Short mmCIF file of C-alpha atoms and ligand atoms in Angstrom, two decimals:
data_model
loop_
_atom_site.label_atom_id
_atom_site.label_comp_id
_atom_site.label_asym_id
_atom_site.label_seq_id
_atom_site.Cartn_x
_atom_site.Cartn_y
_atom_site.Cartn_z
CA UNK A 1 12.38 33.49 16.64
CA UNK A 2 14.34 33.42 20.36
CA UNK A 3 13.45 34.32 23.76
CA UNK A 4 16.13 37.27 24.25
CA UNK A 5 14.14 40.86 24.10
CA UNK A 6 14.00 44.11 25.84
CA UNK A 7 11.58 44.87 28.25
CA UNK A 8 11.72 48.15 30.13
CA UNK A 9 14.73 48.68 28.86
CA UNK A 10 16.84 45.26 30.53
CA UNK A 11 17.49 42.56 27.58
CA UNK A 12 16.13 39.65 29.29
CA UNK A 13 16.19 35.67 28.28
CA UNK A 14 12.35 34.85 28.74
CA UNK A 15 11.56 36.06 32.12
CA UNK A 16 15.38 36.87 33.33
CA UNK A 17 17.08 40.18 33.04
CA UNK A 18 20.66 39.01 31.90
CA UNK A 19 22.36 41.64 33.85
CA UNK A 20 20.80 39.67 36.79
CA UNK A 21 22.85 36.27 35.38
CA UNK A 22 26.03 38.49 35.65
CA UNK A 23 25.53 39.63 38.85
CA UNK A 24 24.85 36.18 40.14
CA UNK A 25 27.22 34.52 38.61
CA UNK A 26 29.38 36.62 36.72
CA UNK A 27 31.07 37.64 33.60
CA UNK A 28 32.06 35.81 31.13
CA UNK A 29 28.99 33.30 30.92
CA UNK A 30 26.59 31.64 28.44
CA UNK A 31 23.01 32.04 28.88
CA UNK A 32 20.12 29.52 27.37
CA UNK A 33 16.54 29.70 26.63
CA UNK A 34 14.99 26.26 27.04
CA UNK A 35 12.29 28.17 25.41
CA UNK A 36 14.15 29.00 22.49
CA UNK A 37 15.65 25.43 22.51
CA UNK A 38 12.35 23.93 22.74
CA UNK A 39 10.95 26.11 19.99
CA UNK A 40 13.40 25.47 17.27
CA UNK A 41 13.38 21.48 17.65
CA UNK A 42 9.66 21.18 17.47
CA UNK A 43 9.18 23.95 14.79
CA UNK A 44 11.84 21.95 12.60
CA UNK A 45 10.32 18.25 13.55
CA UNK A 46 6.95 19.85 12.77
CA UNK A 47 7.93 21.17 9.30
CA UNK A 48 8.35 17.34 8.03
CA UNK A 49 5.02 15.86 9.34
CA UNK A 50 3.13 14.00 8.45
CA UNK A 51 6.67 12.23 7.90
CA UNK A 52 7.70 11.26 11.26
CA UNK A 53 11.58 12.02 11.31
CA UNK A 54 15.15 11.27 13.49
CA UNK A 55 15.58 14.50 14.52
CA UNK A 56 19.28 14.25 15.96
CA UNK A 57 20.67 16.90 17.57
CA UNK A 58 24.23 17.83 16.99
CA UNK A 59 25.46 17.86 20.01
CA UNK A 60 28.88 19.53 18.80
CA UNK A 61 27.01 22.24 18.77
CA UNK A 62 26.27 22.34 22.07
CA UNK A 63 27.34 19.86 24.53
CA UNK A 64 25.85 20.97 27.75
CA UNK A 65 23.93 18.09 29.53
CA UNK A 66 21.39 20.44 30.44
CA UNK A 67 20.70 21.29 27.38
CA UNK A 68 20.67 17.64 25.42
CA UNK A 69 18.31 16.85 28.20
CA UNK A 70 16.04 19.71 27.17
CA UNK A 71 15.74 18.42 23.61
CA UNK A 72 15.83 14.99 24.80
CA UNK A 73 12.68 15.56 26.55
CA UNK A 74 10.87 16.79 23.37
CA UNK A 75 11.62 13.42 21.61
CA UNK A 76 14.91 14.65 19.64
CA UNK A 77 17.68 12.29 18.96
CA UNK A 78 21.51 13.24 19.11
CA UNK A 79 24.10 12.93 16.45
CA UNK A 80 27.82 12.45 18.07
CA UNK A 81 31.18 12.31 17.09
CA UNK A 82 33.08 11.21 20.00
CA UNK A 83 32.73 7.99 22.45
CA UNK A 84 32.52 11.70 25.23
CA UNK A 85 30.00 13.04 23.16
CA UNK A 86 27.91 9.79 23.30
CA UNK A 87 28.35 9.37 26.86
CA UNK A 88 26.41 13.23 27.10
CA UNK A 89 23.98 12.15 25.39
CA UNK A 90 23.17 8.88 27.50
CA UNK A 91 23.39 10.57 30.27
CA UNK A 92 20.84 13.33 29.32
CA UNK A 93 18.55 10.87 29.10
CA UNK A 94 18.55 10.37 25.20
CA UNK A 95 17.79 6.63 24.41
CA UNK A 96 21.01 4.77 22.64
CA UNK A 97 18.17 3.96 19.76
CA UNK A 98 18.38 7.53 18.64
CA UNK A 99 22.00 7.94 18.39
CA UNK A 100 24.15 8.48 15.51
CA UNK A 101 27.86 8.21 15.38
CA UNK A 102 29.71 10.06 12.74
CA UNK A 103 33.07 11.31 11.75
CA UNK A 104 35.97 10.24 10.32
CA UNK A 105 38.29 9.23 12.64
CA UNK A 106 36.38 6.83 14.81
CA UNK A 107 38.64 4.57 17.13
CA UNK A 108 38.71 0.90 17.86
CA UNK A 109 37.79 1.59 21.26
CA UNK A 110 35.00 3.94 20.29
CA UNK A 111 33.49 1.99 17.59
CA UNK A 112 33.18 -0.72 19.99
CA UNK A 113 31.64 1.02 22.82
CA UNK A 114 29.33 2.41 20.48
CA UNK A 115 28.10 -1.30 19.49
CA UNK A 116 27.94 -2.23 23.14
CA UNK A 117 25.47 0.68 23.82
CA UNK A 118 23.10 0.13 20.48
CA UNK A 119 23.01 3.31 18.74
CA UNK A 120 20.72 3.78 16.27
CA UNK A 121 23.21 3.55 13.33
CA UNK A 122 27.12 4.19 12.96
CA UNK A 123 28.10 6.42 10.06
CA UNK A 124 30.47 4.60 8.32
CA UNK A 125 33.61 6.95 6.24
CA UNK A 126 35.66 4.23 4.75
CA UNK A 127 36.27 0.98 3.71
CA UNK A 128 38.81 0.63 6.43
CA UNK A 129 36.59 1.46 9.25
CA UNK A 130 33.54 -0.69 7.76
CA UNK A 131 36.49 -3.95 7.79
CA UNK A 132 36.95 -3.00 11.14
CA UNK A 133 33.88 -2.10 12.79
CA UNK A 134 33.13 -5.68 11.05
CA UNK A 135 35.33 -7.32 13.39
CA UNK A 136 34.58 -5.20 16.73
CA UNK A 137 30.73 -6.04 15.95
CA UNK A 138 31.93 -10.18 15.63
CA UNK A 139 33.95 -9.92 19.00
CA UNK A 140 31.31 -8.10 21.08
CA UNK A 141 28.49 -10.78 19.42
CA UNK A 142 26.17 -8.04 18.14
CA UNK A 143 24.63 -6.67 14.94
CA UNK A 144 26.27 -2.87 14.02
CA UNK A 145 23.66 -0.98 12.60
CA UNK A 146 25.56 1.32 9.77
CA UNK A 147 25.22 3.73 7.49
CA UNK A 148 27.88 4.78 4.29
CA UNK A 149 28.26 8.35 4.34
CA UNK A 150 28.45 9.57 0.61
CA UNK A 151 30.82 12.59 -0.27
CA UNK A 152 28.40 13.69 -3.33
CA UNK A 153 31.12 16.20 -4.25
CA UNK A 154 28.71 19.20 -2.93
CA UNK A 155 30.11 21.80 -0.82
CA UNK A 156 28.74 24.28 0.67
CA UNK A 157 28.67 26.55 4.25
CA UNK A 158 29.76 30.21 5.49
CA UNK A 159 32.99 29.12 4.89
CA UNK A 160 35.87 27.27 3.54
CA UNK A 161 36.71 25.57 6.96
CA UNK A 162 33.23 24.56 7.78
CA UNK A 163 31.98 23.01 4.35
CA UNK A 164 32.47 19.30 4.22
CA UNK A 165 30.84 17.97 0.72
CA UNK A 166 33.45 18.85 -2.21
CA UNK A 167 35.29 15.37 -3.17
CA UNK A 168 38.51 16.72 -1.96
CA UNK A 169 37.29 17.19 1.61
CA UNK A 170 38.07 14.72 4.43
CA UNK A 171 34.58 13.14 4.76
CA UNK A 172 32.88 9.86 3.11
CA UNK A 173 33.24 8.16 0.02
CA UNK A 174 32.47 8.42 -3.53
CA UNK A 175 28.74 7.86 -4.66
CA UNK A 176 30.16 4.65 -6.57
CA UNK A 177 32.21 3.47 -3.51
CA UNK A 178 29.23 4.02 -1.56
CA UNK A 179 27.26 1.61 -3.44
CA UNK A 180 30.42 -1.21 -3.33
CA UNK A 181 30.80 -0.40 0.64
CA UNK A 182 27.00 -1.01 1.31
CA UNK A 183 26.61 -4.07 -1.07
CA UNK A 184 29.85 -5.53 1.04
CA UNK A 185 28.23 -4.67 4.30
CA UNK A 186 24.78 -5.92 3.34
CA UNK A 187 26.42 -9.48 3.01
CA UNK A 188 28.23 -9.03 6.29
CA UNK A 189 26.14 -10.93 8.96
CA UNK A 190 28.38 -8.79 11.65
CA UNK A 191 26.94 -5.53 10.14
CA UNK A 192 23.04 -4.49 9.40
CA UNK A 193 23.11 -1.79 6.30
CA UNK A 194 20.21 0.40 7.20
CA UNK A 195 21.34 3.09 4.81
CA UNK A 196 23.48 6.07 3.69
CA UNK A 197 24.25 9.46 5.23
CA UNK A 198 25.19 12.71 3.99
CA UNK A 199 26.13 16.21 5.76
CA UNK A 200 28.14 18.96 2.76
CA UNK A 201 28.45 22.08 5.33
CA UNK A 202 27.47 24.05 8.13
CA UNK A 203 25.97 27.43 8.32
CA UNK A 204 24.24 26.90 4.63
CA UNK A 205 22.00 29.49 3.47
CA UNK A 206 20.83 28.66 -0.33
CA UNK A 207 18.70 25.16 -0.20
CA UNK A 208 19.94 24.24 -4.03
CA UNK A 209 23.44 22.45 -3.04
CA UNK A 210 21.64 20.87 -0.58
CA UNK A 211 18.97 19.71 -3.05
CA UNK A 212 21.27 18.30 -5.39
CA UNK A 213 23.55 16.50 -2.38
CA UNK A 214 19.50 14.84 -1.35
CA UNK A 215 19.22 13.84 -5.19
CA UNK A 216 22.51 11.91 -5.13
CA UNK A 217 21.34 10.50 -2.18
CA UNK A 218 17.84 9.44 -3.74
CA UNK A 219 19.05 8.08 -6.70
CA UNK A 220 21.76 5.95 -4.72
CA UNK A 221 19.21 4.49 -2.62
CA UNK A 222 17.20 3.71 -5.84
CA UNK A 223 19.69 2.02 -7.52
CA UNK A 224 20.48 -0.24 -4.06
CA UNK A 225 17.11 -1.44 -4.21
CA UNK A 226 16.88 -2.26 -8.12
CA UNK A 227 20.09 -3.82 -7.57
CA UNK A 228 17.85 -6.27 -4.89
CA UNK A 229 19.42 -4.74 -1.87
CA UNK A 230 17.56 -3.49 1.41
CA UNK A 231 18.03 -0.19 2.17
CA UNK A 232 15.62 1.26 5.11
CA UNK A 233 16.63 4.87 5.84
CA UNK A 234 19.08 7.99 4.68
CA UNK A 235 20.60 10.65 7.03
CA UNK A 236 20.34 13.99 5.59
CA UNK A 237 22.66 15.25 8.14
CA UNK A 238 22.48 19.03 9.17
CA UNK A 239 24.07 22.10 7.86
CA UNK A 240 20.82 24.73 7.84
CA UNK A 241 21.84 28.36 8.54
CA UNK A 242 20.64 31.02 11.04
CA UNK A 243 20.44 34.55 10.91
CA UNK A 244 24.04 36.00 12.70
CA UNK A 245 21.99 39.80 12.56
CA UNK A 246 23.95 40.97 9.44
CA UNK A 247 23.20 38.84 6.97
CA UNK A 248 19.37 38.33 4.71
CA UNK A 249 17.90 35.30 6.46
CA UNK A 250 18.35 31.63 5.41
CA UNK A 251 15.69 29.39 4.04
CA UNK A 252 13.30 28.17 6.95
CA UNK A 253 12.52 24.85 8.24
CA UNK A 254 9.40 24.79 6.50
CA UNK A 255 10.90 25.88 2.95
CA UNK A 256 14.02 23.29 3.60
CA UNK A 257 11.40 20.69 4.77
CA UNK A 258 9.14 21.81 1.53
CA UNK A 259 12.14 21.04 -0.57
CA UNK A 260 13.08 17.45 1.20
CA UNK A 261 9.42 16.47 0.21
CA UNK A 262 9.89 17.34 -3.15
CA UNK A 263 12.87 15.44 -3.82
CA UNK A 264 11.51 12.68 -1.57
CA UNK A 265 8.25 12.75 -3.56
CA UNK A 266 6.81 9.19 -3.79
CA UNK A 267 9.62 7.11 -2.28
CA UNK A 268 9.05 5.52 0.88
CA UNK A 269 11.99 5.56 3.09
CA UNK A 270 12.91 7.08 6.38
CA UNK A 271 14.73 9.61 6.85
CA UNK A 272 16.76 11.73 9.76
CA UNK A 273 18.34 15.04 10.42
CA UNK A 274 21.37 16.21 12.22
CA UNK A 275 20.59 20.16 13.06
CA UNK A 276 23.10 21.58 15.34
CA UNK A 277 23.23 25.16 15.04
CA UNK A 278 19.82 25.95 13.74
CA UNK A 279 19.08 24.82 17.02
CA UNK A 280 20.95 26.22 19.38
CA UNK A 281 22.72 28.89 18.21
CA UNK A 282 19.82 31.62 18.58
CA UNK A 283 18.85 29.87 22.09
CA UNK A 284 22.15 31.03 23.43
CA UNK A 285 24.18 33.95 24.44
CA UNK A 286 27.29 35.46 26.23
CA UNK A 287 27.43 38.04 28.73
CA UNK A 288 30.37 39.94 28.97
CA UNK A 289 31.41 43.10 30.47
CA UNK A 290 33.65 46.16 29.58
CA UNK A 291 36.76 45.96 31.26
CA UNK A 292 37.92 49.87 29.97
CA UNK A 293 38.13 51.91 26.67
CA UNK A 294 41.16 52.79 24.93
CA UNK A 295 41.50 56.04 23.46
CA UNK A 296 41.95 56.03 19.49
CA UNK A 297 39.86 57.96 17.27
CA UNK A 298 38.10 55.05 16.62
CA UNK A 299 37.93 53.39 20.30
CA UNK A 300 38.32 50.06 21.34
CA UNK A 301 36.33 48.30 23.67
CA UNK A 302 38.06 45.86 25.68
CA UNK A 303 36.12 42.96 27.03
CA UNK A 304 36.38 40.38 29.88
CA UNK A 305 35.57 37.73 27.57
CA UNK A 306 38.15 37.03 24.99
CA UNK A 307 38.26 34.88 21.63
CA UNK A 308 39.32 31.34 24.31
CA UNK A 309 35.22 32.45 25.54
CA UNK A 310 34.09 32.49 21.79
CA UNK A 311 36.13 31.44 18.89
CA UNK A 312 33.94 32.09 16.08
CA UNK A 313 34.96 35.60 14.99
CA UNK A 314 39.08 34.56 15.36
CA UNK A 315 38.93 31.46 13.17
CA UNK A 316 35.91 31.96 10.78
CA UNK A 317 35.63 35.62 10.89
CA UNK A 318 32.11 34.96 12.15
CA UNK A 319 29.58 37.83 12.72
CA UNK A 320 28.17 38.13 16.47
CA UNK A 321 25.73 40.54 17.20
CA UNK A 322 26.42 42.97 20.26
CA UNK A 323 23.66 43.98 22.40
CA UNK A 324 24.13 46.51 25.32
CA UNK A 325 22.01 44.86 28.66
CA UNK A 326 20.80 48.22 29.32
CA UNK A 327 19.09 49.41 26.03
CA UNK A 328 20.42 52.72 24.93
CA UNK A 329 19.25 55.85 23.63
CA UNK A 330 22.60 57.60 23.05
CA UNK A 331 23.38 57.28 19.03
CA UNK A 332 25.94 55.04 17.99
CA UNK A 333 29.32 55.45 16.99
CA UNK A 334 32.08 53.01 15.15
CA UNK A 335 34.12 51.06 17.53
CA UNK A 336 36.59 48.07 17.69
CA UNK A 337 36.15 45.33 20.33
CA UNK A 338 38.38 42.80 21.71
CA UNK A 339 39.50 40.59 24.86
CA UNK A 340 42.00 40.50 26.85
CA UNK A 341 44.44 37.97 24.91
CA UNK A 342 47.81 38.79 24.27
CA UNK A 343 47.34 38.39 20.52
CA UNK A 344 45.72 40.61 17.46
CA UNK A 345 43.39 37.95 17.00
CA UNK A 346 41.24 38.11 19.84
CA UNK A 347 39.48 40.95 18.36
CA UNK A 348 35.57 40.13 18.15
CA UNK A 349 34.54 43.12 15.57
CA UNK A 350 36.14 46.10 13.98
CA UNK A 351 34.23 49.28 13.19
CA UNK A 352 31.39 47.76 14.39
CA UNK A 353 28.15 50.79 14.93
CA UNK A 354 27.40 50.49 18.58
CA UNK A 355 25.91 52.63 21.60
CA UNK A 356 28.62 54.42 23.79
CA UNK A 357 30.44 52.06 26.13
CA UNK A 358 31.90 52.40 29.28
CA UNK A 359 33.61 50.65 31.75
CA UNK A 360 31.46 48.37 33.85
CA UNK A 361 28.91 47.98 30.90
CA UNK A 362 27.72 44.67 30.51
CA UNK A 363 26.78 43.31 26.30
CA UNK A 364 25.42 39.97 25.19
CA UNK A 365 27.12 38.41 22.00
CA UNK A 366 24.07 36.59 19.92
CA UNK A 367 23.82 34.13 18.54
CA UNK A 368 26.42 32.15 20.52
CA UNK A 369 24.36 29.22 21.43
CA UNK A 370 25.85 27.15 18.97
CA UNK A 371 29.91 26.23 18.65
CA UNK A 372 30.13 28.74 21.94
CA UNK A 373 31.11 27.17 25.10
CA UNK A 374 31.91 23.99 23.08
CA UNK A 375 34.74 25.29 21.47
CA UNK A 376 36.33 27.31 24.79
CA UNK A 377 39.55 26.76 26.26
CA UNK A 378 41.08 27.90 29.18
CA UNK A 379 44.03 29.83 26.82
CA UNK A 380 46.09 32.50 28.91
CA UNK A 381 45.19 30.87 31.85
CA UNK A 382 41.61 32.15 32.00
CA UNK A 383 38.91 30.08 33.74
CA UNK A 384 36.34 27.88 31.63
CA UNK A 385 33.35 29.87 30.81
CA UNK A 386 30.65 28.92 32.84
CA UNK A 387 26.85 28.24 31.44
CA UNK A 388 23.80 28.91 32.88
CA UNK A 389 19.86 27.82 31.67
CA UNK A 390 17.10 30.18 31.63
CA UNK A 391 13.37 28.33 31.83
CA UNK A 392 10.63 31.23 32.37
CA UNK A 393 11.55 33.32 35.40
CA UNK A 394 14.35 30.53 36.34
CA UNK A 395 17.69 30.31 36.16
CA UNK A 396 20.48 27.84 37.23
CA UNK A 397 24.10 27.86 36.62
CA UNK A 398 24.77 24.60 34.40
CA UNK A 399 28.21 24.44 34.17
CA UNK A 400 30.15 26.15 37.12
CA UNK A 401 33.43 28.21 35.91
CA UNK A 402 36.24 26.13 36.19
CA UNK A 403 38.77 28.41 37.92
CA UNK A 404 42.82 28.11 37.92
CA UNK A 405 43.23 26.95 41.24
CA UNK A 406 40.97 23.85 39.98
CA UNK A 407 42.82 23.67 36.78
CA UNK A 408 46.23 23.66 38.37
CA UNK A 409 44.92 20.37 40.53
CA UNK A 410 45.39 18.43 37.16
CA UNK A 411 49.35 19.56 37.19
CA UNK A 412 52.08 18.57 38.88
CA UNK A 413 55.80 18.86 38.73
CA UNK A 414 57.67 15.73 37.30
CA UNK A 415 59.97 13.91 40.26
CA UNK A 416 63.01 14.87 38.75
CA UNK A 417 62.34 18.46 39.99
CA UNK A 418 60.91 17.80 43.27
CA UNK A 419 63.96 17.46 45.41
N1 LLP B 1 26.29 16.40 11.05
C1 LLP B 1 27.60 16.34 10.74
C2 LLP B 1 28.16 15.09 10.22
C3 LLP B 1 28.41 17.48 10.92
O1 LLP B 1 29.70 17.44 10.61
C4 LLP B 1 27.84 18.69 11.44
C5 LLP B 1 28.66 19.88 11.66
C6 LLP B 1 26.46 18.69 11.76
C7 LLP B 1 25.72 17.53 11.54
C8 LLP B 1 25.77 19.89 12.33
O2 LLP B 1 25.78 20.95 11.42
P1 LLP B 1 24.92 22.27 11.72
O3 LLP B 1 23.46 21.91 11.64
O4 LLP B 1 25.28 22.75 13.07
O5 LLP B 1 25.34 23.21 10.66
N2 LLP B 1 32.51 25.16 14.44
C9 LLP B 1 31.86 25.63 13.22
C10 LLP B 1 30.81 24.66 12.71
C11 LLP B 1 31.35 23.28 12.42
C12 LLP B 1 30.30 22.33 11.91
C13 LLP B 1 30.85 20.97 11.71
N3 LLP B 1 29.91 19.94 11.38
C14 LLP B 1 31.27 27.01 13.46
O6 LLP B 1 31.43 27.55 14.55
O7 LLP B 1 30.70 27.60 12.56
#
């Protein structure tokens, strides 16, 4: 459920008419619901009680301070993957005790400022990194809380480039080096081994891969403790689909959270989440307007906003619904839509069914909350997407658009040619 409807005919986010947003602040720009933010953190943290759970938002999903604050402020966590990325988080106000730090390619410099700040646990990929972080956490004096995260040899996700469990991915170790890595960091008086952590895909919409990965993961911890050693907590990581408008919907929380208790049946240990999209990505959209039509006898729609705006459809062939601001009665015809970028690939749909367009129209892309402005650039030398947050009949830009002329103040020409 989201906050983005028609009333009278205007699609509004909770009590804004978006074509308002673009007036005020123009086009191309994210909108969020705190509603809809709000919403989907408590109704997934809800689905587990009476277990209390981490609920750790990932905030590669969306990094927008404003909107880490807004989940902050309900009680959720964040899950990071980047010394910047924990620095967002601290700064929205989420407590260093419910931090995680993932990813396979942490730095020196990283690991250690993450030990200096106290996250709640570092998610440990490889032997290498557990040697090292052994050595950051004896230099800085302090106690790195850690988890091993297991590659159970799962994958799954809406597609090849965004699943992350199969053995021959990037991420984790093996379920047996797992148990060697933990044993070797439970004797490590540099290093506290709280537990083990697991994440096989984004975007998944069929709970049994991720039941099997949580089965690995119970029977691990299970054989850590007959083996004599401690093991307090696991990280289930995140990977729960949303409904992109074209597709049957994905479990929900409460049938996910139905089958965590069932594999969790009877064991006492805690346990934490990493949702990212399932979050955010229905608590978001982005405006955009029709720049013209070109003739064809099917016709495309050209766009202001462009695949540097939103990604999704370019490298994933990702489905983004289309909604007109001003809901229409006209029937619809087949259409092709794209940006303005000087390649093929910045085409958001083909033959997509849509209401007749013209120039000066403005359309929301769904669904975009999530892996939107995170992954924007400022390609042809566009500006930076700005983002704005809706709260009932409120709105406030909450990142400005970061034009040229400011992006040219980083450049400079090298000596050599300034004679
Ligand atoms: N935890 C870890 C360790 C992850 O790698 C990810 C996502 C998450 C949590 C959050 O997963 P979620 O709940 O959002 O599915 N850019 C792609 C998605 C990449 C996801 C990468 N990892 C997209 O636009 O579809």
């Amino acid at each position: 459920m989201n906050h983005f409807e028609y009333r009278g005919g205007a699609l509004c986010c909770e009590g804004v008419k978006l074509a308002d947003i673009a007036e005020a602040v123009g086009t191309p720009a994210y909108v969020y619901s705190t509603a809809t933010l709000e919403r989907h953190y408590q109704v997934f943290r809800d689905a587990f009680l009476p277990r209390n759970v981490l609920v750790a938002f990932a905030v590669k999903a969306n990094a927008n301070i404003a909107v880490i604050a807004t989940l902050a402020r309900q009680g959720a966590g964040a899950d990071t993957v980047s010394r910047g990325e924990i620095e967002r988080a601290l700064m929205a106000g989420v407590p260093a005790e419910k931090i995680i730090f993932s990813g396979v390619g942490k730095t020196a410099d990283e690991l250690a400022f993450a030990v200096q700040a106290g996250v709640h646990e570092i998610n440990v990929e490889s032997r290498a990194e557990l040697e090292l972080l052994s050595e950051i956490a004896r230099g800085v004096g302090k106690q790195a809380p850690i988890a091993i995260r297991v590659n159970p040899d799962v994958g799954a996700g809406g597609h090849d480039k965004i699943s992350t469990g199969k053995s021959d991915a990037k991420f984790g170790v093996s379920p047996e080096q797992a148990l060697a890595l933990y044993a070797r960091a439970a004797d490590d008086p540099h290093l506290h081994a709280q537990g083990l952590a697991v994440h096989i895909g984004s975007q998944i919409r069929d709970l049994a891969p991720l039941e099997a990965a949580f089965r690995v993961m119970r029977s691990l911890a299970e054989k850590l403790r007959s083996n004599g050693i401690a093991i307090e907590r696991l990280d289930l990581g995140g990977g729960l689909g949303v409904p992109y408008f074209n597709e049957p919907d994905p479990p929900s929380p409460a049938e996910y959270a139905a089958m965590v208790s069932r594999v969790f049946d009877g064991f006492d240990i805690g346990l934490s989440f990493e949702p990212g999209r399932m979050i955010a990505a229905n608590a978001g959209v982005l405006l955009s307007r029709v720049v013209r039509l070109q003739e064809r006898p099917r016709p495309i729609v050209v766009l202001d906003a462009a695949m540097n705006d939103l990604i999704r459809p370019a490298i994933y062939d990702a489905y983004h619904g289309i909604m007109p601001l001003k809901q229409a009665t006209a029937s619809e015809q087949a259409v092709d839509v794209v940006g303005p970028i000087c390649e093929t690939g910045d085409t958001f749909t083909r033959n997509r069914m849509l209401p007749p367009l013209e120039a000066g129209d403005l359309v929301a892309f769904m669904t975009a909350g999530a892996y939107g402005a995170v992954m924007a650039s400022t390609y042809n030398a566009r500006a930076l997407v700005p983002e704005v947050l809706v709260s009932g009949d409120k709105f406030e830009v909450v990142r400005r658009r970061w034009d040229v002329a400011e992006q040219l103040r980083l450049e400079s020409l090298p000596a050599w040619m300034e004679s």
